[in-house]
Amino acid sequence: MKKIAISLVTTAVLFGAGVAFYHVSASDTYDGLPKEKREIMERKAQNKDKARNDSVSKKDGVNGPLVVQHDRAVTAQILTHVEDPVNDHKAKFKNGWVSPIKNGEMGGKNVTVEAGALINDPEQGYVFVRSEGDKRKYIGEKEYKTPSKHGEVRIIDAKEFILTLQAKDGKKWSFDVPAGTFKDIE
């Protein structure tokens, strides 16, 4: 009887002081939570489920894709800024280029090219090509080094799928994106 009285007094003091205990089960229900907190937790769970079922990602994490992007029409253009957290440990990118793929030329829907130099060899120009399929799912990646070392490269022009690259020292190449080949420009 003494133990029951102590536990009742302790419970009364704690609840009187504004301390509340919530039971949260291991399931996905949040019935024991206040309405606002329950709605927040349910919304977070729905967002995680939606992200897990969305096939748009570079690499999937524990809570779903790290990068979620919705399909949108891509127009061919040179990109002044490139962020590639997956490959930034390998290369420092100066700029990039993106274009829709027409007639299934490269087996996908869009192609992205990133240009720069290798971090461990800054004199070696580097080009990274990524193709995407439906729902922006990555279907292929290739990397290329410039034929000779002239420093980091930058995309300065694009005609269809032929890019003009210029190295830090002024050397220029044309780069055929589908073929992955370089050609000197005099």
mmCIF file of C-alpha atoms in Angstrom:
data_model
loop_
_atom_site.group_PDB
_atom_site.id
_atom_site.type_symbol
_atom_site.label_atom_id
_atom_site.label_comp_id
_atom_site.label_asym_id
_atom_site.label_seq_id
_atom_site.Cartn_x
_atom_site.Cartn_y
_atom_site.Cartn_z
ATOM 1 C CA MET A 1 0.000 0.000 0.000
ATOM 2 C CA LYS A 2 2.882 2.299 0.824
ATOM 3 C CA LYS A 3 4.386 1.793 -2.674
ATOM 4 C CA ILE A 4 1.080 2.661 -4.371
ATOM 5 C CA ALA A 5 0.735 5.872 -2.345
ATOM 6 C CA ILE A 6 4.298 6.941 -3.194
ATOM 7 C CA SER A 7 3.786 6.267 -6.904
ATOM 8 C CA LEU A 8 0.485 8.207 -6.897
ATOM 9 C CA VAL A 9 2.106 11.162 -5.127
ATOM 10 C CA THR A 10 5.084 11.066 -7.513
ATOM 11 C CA THR A 11 2.762 10.925 -10.533
ATOM 12 C CA ALA A 12 0.659 13.802 -9.194
ATOM 13 C CA VAL A 13 3.743 15.934 -8.540
ATOM 14 C CA LEU A 14 5.184 15.259 -11.997
ATOM 15 C CA PHE A 15 1.925 15.986 -13.822
ATOM 16 C CA GLY A 16 1.360 19.024 -11.616
ATOM 17 C CA ALA A 17 4.805 20.327 -12.607
ATOM 18 C CA GLY A 18 3.924 20.041 -16.283
ATOM 19 C CA VAL A 19 5.899 16.890 -16.978
ATOM 20 C CA ALA A 20 4.042 14.496 -19.246
ATOM 21 C CA PHE A 21 4.903 11.048 -20.479
ATOM 22 C CA TYR A 22 3.956 9.857 -23.935
ATOM 23 C CA HIS A 23 3.968 6.303 -25.035
ATOM 24 C CA VAL A 24 5.191 5.885 -28.595
ATOM 25 C CA SER A 25 4.955 2.393 -29.957
ATOM 26 C CA ALA A 26 7.443 0.867 -32.347
ATOM 27 C CA SER A 27 4.794 0.837 -35.073
ATOM 28 C CA ASP A 28 4.115 3.752 -37.408
ATOM 29 C CA THR A 29 1.142 4.988 -35.352
ATOM 30 C CA TYR A 30 1.505 7.937 -33.064
ATOM 31 C CA ASP A 31 -1.770 7.613 -31.127
ATOM 32 C CA GLY A 32 -0.260 8.534 -27.759
ATOM 33 C CA LEU A 33 1.040 11.913 -28.978
ATOM 34 C CA PRO A 34 -0.769 15.241 -28.866
ATOM 35 C CA LYS A 35 -2.627 16.088 -32.083
ATOM 36 C CA GLU A 36 -0.031 18.564 -33.442
ATOM 37 C CA LYS A 37 2.944 16.300 -32.752
ATOM 38 C CA ARG A 38 1.097 13.278 -34.193
ATOM 39 C CA GLU A 39 0.335 15.200 -37.424
ATOM 40 C CA ILE A 40 3.991 16.236 -37.763
ATOM 41 C CA MET A 41 5.252 12.689 -37.219
ATOM 42 C CA GLU A 42 2.681 11.227 -39.648
ATOM 43 C CA ARG A 43 3.640 13.812 -42.292
ATOM 44 C CA LYS A 44 7.343 12.960 -41.848
ATOM 45 C CA ALA A 45 6.565 9.250 -42.204
ATOM 46 C CA GLN A 46 4.566 9.918 -45.393
ATOM 47 C CA ASN A 47 7.420 11.993 -46.825
ATOM 48 C CA LYS A 48 9.912 9.204 -46.068
ATOM 49 C CA ASP A 49 7.659 6.619 -47.728
ATOM 50 C CA LYS A 50 7.209 8.860 -50.757
ATOM 51 C CA ALA A 51 10.983 9.407 -50.996
ATOM 52 C CA ARG A 52 11.676 5.671 -50.678
ATOM 53 C CA ASN A 53 9.304 4.950 -53.559
ATOM 54 C CA ASP A 54 10.680 7.733 -55.760
ATOM 55 C CA SER A 55 13.340 6.307 -58.053
ATOM 56 C CA VAL A 56 15.063 9.653 -58.557
ATOM 57 C CA SER A 57 18.389 9.522 -56.767
ATOM 58 C CA LYS A 58 22.109 9.277 -57.113
ATOM 59 C CA LYS A 59 22.392 6.892 -54.207
ATOM 60 C CA ASP A 60 19.709 5.844 -51.760
ATOM 61 C CA GLY A 61 20.175 6.452 -48.069
ATOM 62 C CA VAL A 62 18.483 4.919 -45.031
ATOM 63 C CA ASN A 63 15.533 7.305 -45.249
ATOM 64 C CA GLY A 64 15.168 7.202 -49.021
ATOM 65 C CA PRO A 65 16.889 9.010 -51.869
ATOM 66 C CA LEU A 66 19.453 11.662 -51.015
ATOM 67 C CA VAL A 67 18.431 13.767 -54.018
ATOM 68 C CA VAL A 68 14.837 14.057 -55.151
ATOM 69 C CA GLN A 69 14.165 15.987 -58.317
ATOM 70 C CA HIS A 70 10.949 16.060 -60.264
ATOM 71 C CA ASP A 71 10.974 15.570 -64.011
ATOM 72 C CA ARG A 72 11.116 18.813 -65.928
ATOM 73 C CA ALA A 73 11.976 19.695 -69.472
ATOM 74 C CA VAL A 74 15.697 20.205 -69.955
ATOM 75 C CA THR A 75 17.014 22.731 -72.442
ATOM 76 C CA ALA A 76 20.520 22.444 -73.838
ATOM 77 C CA GLN A 77 22.766 24.924 -72.047
ATOM 78 C CA ILE A 78 26.196 25.504 -70.573
ATOM 79 C CA LEU A 79 26.081 25.506 -66.782
ATOM 80 C CA THR A 80 28.197 28.110 -65.026
ATOM 81 C CA HIS A 81 28.196 26.224 -61.734
ATOM 82 C CA VAL A 82 28.348 22.478 -61.061
ATOM 83 C CA GLU A 83 27.709 20.810 -57.712
ATOM 84 C CA ASP A 84 28.514 17.121 -57.633
ATOM 85 C CA PRO A 85 28.866 15.907 -54.050
ATOM 86 C CA VAL A 86 29.366 12.331 -55.254
ATOM 87 C CA ASN A 87 32.446 13.124 -57.364
ATOM 88 C CA ASP A 88 33.856 16.278 -55.736
ATOM 89 C CA HIS A 89 36.447 14.182 -53.882
ATOM 90 C CA LYS A 90 37.897 13.185 -57.259
ATOM 91 C CA ALA A 91 37.660 16.357 -59.351
ATOM 92 C CA LYS A 92 37.206 20.096 -59.104
ATOM 93 C CA PHE A 93 34.589 21.061 -61.692
ATOM 94 C CA LYS A 94 34.714 24.446 -63.441
ATOM 95 C CA ASN A 95 31.437 24.244 -65.360
ATOM 96 C CA GLY A 96 29.124 21.855 -67.154
ATOM 97 C CA TRP A 97 26.621 21.285 -69.942
ATOM 98 C CA VAL A 98 23.204 19.646 -70.005
ATOM 99 C CA SER A 99 21.020 18.609 -72.945
ATOM 100 C CA PRO A 100 18.045 16.433 -73.734
ATOM 101 C CA ILE A 101 18.919 13.335 -75.729
ATOM 102 C CA LYS A 102 17.072 13.117 -79.009
ATOM 103 C CA ASN A 103 16.213 9.884 -80.824
ATOM 104 C CA GLY A 104 17.784 7.744 -78.081
ATOM 105 C CA GLU A 105 21.311 8.637 -79.293
ATOM 106 C CA MET A 106 22.939 7.779 -75.983
ATOM 107 C CA GLY A 107 20.300 5.532 -74.481
ATOM 108 C CA GLY A 108 18.485 7.879 -72.150
ATOM 109 C CA LYS A 109 16.542 11.085 -71.817
ATOM 110 C CA ASN A 110 19.125 13.697 -70.716
ATOM 111 C CA VAL A 111 22.892 13.984 -70.645
ATOM 112 C CA THR A 112 25.040 16.047 -68.271
ATOM 113 C CA VAL A 113 28.736 16.793 -68.806
ATOM 114 C CA GLU A 114 30.969 18.214 -66.062
ATOM 115 C CA ALA A 115 34.396 19.654 -66.894
ATOM 116 C CA GLY A 116 37.362 20.469 -64.677
ATOM 117 C CA ALA A 117 40.543 18.849 -63.402
ATOM 118 C CA LEU A 118 41.523 15.975 -61.150
ATOM 119 C CA ILE A 119 42.211 16.991 -57.564
ATOM 120 C CA ASN A 120 45.251 14.725 -57.194
ATOM 121 C CA ASP A 121 46.658 15.953 -60.565
ATOM 122 C CA PRO A 122 45.474 19.546 -61.246
ATOM 123 C CA GLU A 123 47.241 19.637 -64.631
ATOM 124 C CA GLN A 124 45.087 16.753 -65.907
ATOM 125 C CA GLY A 125 41.847 17.936 -67.525
ATOM 126 C CA TYR A 126 38.836 15.801 -66.664
ATOM 127 C CA VAL A 127 35.363 15.338 -68.161
ATOM 128 C CA PHE A 128 32.538 13.424 -66.486
ATOM 129 C CA VAL A 129 29.502 12.359 -68.568
ATOM 130 C CA ARG A 130 26.253 11.155 -66.980
ATOM 131 C CA SER A 131 23.111 10.040 -68.825
ATOM 132 C CA GLU A 132 19.671 9.897 -67.257
ATOM 133 C CA GLY A 133 16.567 7.896 -68.106
ATOM 134 C CA ASP A 134 12.943 8.365 -67.179
ATOM 135 C CA LYS A 135 12.274 10.059 -63.844
ATOM 136 C CA ARG A 136 15.875 11.343 -63.937
ATOM 137 C CA LYS A 137 17.252 7.975 -62.863
ATOM 138 C CA TYR A 138 20.972 7.703 -63.635
ATOM 139 C CA ILE A 139 21.608 5.003 -66.215
ATOM 140 C CA GLY A 140 25.205 5.559 -67.200
ATOM 141 C CA GLU A 141 28.363 7.391 -66.179
ATOM 142 C CA LYS A 142 31.713 7.700 -67.956
ATOM 143 C CA GLU A 143 34.830 9.668 -67.171
ATOM 144 C CA TYR A 144 37.493 10.930 -69.546
ATOM 145 C CA LYS A 145 40.902 12.551 -69.180
ATOM 146 C CA THR A 146 42.062 15.086 -71.744
ATOM 147 C CA PRO A 147 44.652 13.697 -74.194
ATOM 148 C CA SER A 148 47.401 15.877 -72.735
ATOM 149 C CA LYS A 149 47.930 17.819 -69.523
ATOM 150 C CA HIS A 150 47.191 21.520 -69.935
ATOM 151 C CA GLY A 151 45.342 22.236 -66.683
ATOM 152 C CA GLU A 152 41.680 22.327 -65.820
ATOM 153 C CA VAL A 153 39.225 22.457 -68.712
ATOM 154 C CA ARG A 154 36.110 24.528 -69.190
ATOM 155 C CA ILE A 155 33.273 24.111 -71.702
ATOM 156 C CA ILE A 156 33.218 27.253 -73.845
ATOM 157 C CA ASP A 157 30.848 26.227 -76.661
ATOM 158 C CA ALA A 158 28.366 23.511 -77.602
ATOM 159 C CA LYS A 159 26.960 22.561 -80.988
ATOM 160 C CA GLU A 160 24.591 19.592 -80.725
ATOM 161 C CA PHE A 161 26.681 16.955 -78.922
ATOM 162 C CA ILE A 162 30.106 18.379 -79.823
ATOM 163 C CA LEU A 163 31.565 20.497 -77.021
ATOM 164 C CA THR A 164 34.499 22.874 -77.273
ATOM 165 C CA LEU A 165 36.787 22.598 -74.246
ATOM 166 C CA GLN A 166 39.482 25.087 -73.332
ATOM 167 C CA ALA A 167 42.272 24.288 -70.908
ATOM 168 C CA LYS A 168 43.744 26.726 -68.416
ATOM 169 C CA ASP A 169 46.744 27.396 -70.677
ATOM 170 C CA GLY A 170 44.533 28.071 -73.746
ATOM 171 C CA LYS A 171 44.724 24.646 -75.433
ATOM 172 C CA LYS A 172 41.392 23.702 -77.095
ATOM 173 C CA TRP A 173 39.749 20.392 -77.968
ATOM 174 C CA SER A 174 36.422 19.378 -79.378
ATOM 175 C CA PHE A 175 34.770 16.640 -77.362
ATOM 176 C CA ASP A 176 32.246 14.328 -79.012
ATOM 177 C CA VAL A 177 29.917 13.434 -76.133
ATOM 178 C CA PRO A 178 28.326 10.236 -77.542
ATOM 179 C CA ALA A 179 31.666 8.860 -78.790
ATOM 180 C CA GLY A 180 33.712 10.116 -75.822
ATOM 181 C CA THR A 181 36.532 11.282 -78.094
ATOM 182 C CA PHE A 182 38.722 14.387 -78.145
ATOM 183 C CA LYS A 183 40.030 16.179 -81.240
ATOM 184 C CA ASP A 184 42.662 18.931 -81.208
ATOM 185 C CA ILE A 185 41.561 22.396 -82.330
ATOM 186 C CA GLU A 186 44.319 24.503 -83.853
#
